[in-house]
Amino acid sequence: MLRLVFGLLLALSVGALGCGDGNAGSGGSGGNGGEGGAGGVMIFDPGPTCIAFCAKAVGECDALSDVEGFEDVDEESCEQGCEQSLAFEGANSEACGDAVEAVFGCVAELDCKGVNDWVQREPPDSYPCLSEVTAVGAVCP
């Protein structure tokens, strides 16, 4: 059950790192300048579930700002991490991908107190979206 939360956080950390610095290369002797880094380039096209989840969890509720290492996660990097999680889990099995998407959808429907309770797993035996998280544990390897 904890895998989903930490899996998302891991994916967010990868998404937050970005690629390259966006600076163009310099021309060599008779050469052309390089294209520069790919900083800020979106790898995944975010779908409606991840857009809604990140708008709620990051944009509206700022629920990750107290999680060590994720203080600066923005909506775009959240969307990338969310889509990365869906792609990874969906590659394991369609049922697994669907279950993970159901968790993100559930969290997107919560108020901010619920989102924060989900992130903190409070209370431990009945935090918001627990049944969806439990379903992930049942169908994902």
Coordinates of N, CA and C in Angstrom, one line a residue, residues 60-140:
E60 N -3.7 23.2 -5.7 CA -4.7 23.7 -4.8 C -4.3 23.5 -3.3
C61 N -3.8 22.2 -3.0 CA -3.5 21.8 -1.6 C -2.1 21.9 -1.2
D62 N -1.2 22.0 -2.1 CA 0.3 22.1 -1.8 C 0.6 20.9 -0.8
A63 N 0.1 19.7 -1.0 CA 0.2 18.6 -0.1 C 1.6 18.0 0.0
L64 N 2.5 18.2 -1.0 CA 3.8 17.6 -1.0 C 4.9 18.5 -0.4
S65 N 4.5 19.8 -0.1 CA 5.5 20.8 0.3 C 6.2 20.4 1.6
D66 N 5.5 19.6 2.4 CA 6.1 19.2 3.7 C 6.8 17.8 3.6
V67 N 6.8 17.2 2.4 CA 7.5 15.9 2.3 C 8.9 16.2 1.8
E68 N 9.9 15.7 2.6 CA 11.3 15.9 2.4 C 11.7 15.6 1.0
G69 N 12.3 16.5 0.3 CA 12.8 16.2 -1.0 C 11.8 16.7 -2.1
F70 N 10.6 17.0 -1.7 CA 9.5 17.4 -2.7 C 8.9 18.7 -2.5
E71 N 9.6 19.6 -1.8 CA 9.2 20.9 -1.4 C 8.9 21.8 -2.6
D72 N 9.7 21.5 -3.7 CA 9.6 22.4 -4.9 C 8.9 21.7 -6.1
V73 N 8.2 20.7 -5.9 CA 7.5 20.0 -7.0 C 6.4 20.9 -7.5
D74 N 6.4 21.1 -8.8 CA 5.3 22.0 -9.4 C 4.3 21.1 -10.1
E75 N 3.2 21.7 -10.6 CA 2.2 20.9 -11.2 C 2.7 20.1 -12.4
E76 N 3.6 20.7 -13.3 CA 4.1 20.0 -14.5 C 4.9 18.8 -14.1
S77 N 5.8 18.9 -13.1 CA 6.6 17.8 -12.7 C 5.7 16.7 -12.1
C78 N 4.7 17.1 -11.4 CA 3.8 16.2 -10.8 C 3.0 15.4 -11.9
E79 N 2.6 16.1 -12.9 CA 1.9 15.5 -14.0 C 2.8 14.5 -14.7
Q80 N 4.1 14.8 -14.9 CA 5.0 13.9 -15.5 C 5.2 12.7 -14.6
G81 N 5.4 12.9 -13.3 CA 5.5 11.7 -12.4 C 4.3 10.9 -12.3
C82 N 3.2 11.5 -12.3 CA 1.9 10.7 -12.3 C 1.8 9.9 -13.6
E83 N 2.0 10.5 -14.8 CA 1.9 9.7 -16.0 C 3.0 8.7 -16.1
Q84 N 4.2 8.9 -15.6 CA 5.2 7.9 -15.5 C 4.8 6.7 -14.7
S85 N 4.1 7.0 -13.5 CA 3.6 5.9 -12.7 C 2.6 5.1 -13.4
L86 N 1.7 5.8 -14.1 CA 0.6 5.1 -14.9 C 1.2 4.2 -16.0
A87 N 2.2 4.8 -16.7 CA 2.8 4.0 -17.8 C 3.6 2.8 -17.2
F88 N 4.3 3.0 -16.1 CA 5.1 1.9 -15.5 C 4.1 0.8 -15.0
E89 N 3.1 1.2 -14.3 CA 2.2 0.2 -13.7 C 1.4 -0.5 -14.8
G90 N 1.0 0.3 -15.8 CA 0.2 -0.2 -16.9 C 1.0 -1.2 -17.7
A91 N 2.3 -1.1 -17.7 CA 3.1 -2.0 -18.4 C 3.2 -3.3 -17.7
N92 N 3.0 -3.3 -16.4 CA 2.9 -4.6 -15.6 C 1.7 -5.3 -16.0
S93 N 0.5 -4.6 -15.9 CA -0.7 -5.2 -16.3 C -1.8 -4.1 -16.4
E94 N -2.7 -4.3 -17.3 CA -3.8 -3.3 -17.5 C -4.6 -3.1 -16.2
A95 N -4.8 -4.2 -15.4 CA -5.5 -4.0 -14.2 C -4.7 -3.2 -13.2
C96 N -3.4 -3.4 -13.1 CA -2.6 -2.6 -12.3 C -2.7 -1.1 -12.6
G97 N -2.5 -0.8 -13.9 CA -2.6 0.6 -14.4 C -3.9 1.2 -14.0
D98 N -5.0 0.4 -14.2 CA -6.3 1.0 -13.9 C -6.5 1.2 -12.4
A99 N -5.9 0.3 -11.6 CA -6.0 0.5 -10.1 C -5.3 1.7 -9.7
V100 N -4.1 1.9 -10.2 CA -3.3 3.1 -9.9 C -4.0 4.4 -10.3
E101 N -4.6 4.4 -11.5 CA -5.3 5.5 -12.0 C -6.5 5.8 -11.1
A102 N -7.1 4.8 -10.6 CA -8.3 5.0 -9.7 C -7.8 5.7 -8.4
V103 N -6.6 5.4 -7.9 CA -6.1 6.1 -6.7 C -6.0 7.6 -7.0
F104 N -5.3 7.9 -8.1 CA -5.1 9.3 -8.5 C -6.4 10.0 -8.7
G105 N -7.4 9.3 -9.3 CA -8.7 9.9 -9.5 C -9.4 10.1 -8.1
C106 N -9.3 9.2 -7.2 CA -9.9 9.3 -5.9 C -9.3 10.5 -5.2
V107 N -8.0 10.7 -5.2 CA -7.3 11.8 -4.5 C -7.8 13.1 -5.1
A108 N -7.9 13.1 -6.4 CA -8.3 14.4 -7.1 C -9.7 14.9 -6.6
E109 N -10.5 13.9 -6.1 CA -11.9 14.3 -5.7 C -11.9 14.7 -4.2
L110 N -10.8 14.6 -3.5 CA -10.8 15.0 -2.1 C -10.7 16.5 -1.9
D111 N -11.1 16.9 -0.7 CA -10.7 18.3 -0.3 C -9.3 18.3 0.2
C112 N -8.8 19.4 0.5 CA -7.3 19.5 0.9 C -7.0 18.7 2.2
K113 N -7.9 18.7 3.1 CA -7.6 17.9 4.3 C -7.5 16.5 4.0
G114 N -8.4 16.0 3.1 CA -8.3 14.6 2.6 C -7.1 14.3 1.9
V115 N -6.6 15.2 1.0 CA -5.4 15.0 0.3 C -4.2 14.9 1.2
N116 N -4.1 15.8 2.2 CA -3.0 15.7 3.2 C -3.1 14.5 4.0
D117 N -4.3 14.0 4.4 CA -4.4 12.8 5.1 C -4.0 11.6 4.3
W118 N -4.3 11.6 3.0 CA -3.8 10.6 2.1 C -2.3 10.5 2.0
V119 N -1.7 11.7 1.8 CA -0.2 11.8 1.8 C 0.4 11.2 3.1
Q120 N -0.2 11.6 4.2 CA 0.4 11.2 5.5 C -0.1 9.9 6.0
R121 N -1.1 9.3 5.3 CA -1.7 8.0 5.6 C -2.3 8.1 7.0
E122 N -3.1 9.2 7.2 CA -3.8 9.4 8.5 C -5.3 9.3 8.4
P123 N -6.0 8.6 9.2 CA -5.5 7.7 10.2 C -5.0 6.4 9.5
P124 N -4.0 5.7 10.0 CA -3.4 4.6 9.3 C -4.4 3.5 8.8
D125 N -5.4 3.3 9.6 CA -6.3 2.2 9.2 C -7.6 2.7 8.4
S126 N -7.7 4.0 8.1 CA -8.8 4.4 7.4 C -8.6 5.8 6.7
Y127 N -7.4 6.0 6.1 CA -7.1 7.2 5.4 C -7.9 7.3 4.1
P128 N -8.1 8.5 3.6 CA -8.8 8.6 2.3 C -8.2 7.8 1.2
C129 N -9.1 7.2 0.4 CA -8.7 6.4 -0.8 C -8.0 5.1 -0.4
L130 N -8.2 4.7 0.9 CA -7.5 3.4 1.3 C -8.0 2.2 0.5
S131 N -9.3 2.1 0.2 CA -9.8 1.0 -0.6 C -9.2 0.9 -2.0
E132 N -8.9 2.1 -2.6 CA -8.3 2.1 -3.9 C -6.8 1.7 -3.8
V133 N -6.1 2.2 -2.7 CA -4.8 1.8 -2.5 C -4.6 0.3 -2.2
T134 N -5.6 -0.2 -1.5 CA -5.6 -1.6 -1.2 C -5.8 -2.4 -2.5
A135 N -6.6 -1.9 -3.4 CA -6.8 -2.6 -4.7 C -5.5 -2.7 -5.5
V136 N -4.7 -1.6 -5.4 CA -3.4 -1.6 -6.1 C -2.6 -2.7 -5.5
G137 N -2.5 -2.9 -4.2 CA -1.7 -3.9 -3.6 C -2.2 -5.3 -4.0
A138 N -3.5 -5.4 -4.3 CA -4.0 -6.7 -4.7 C -3.8 -7.1 -6.2
V139 N -3.7 -6.1 -7.1 CA -3.5 -6.4 -8.5 C -2.1 -6.1 -9.1
C140 N -1.3 -5.3 -8.4 CA 0.0 -5.0 -8.9 C 1.0 -5.9 -8.3

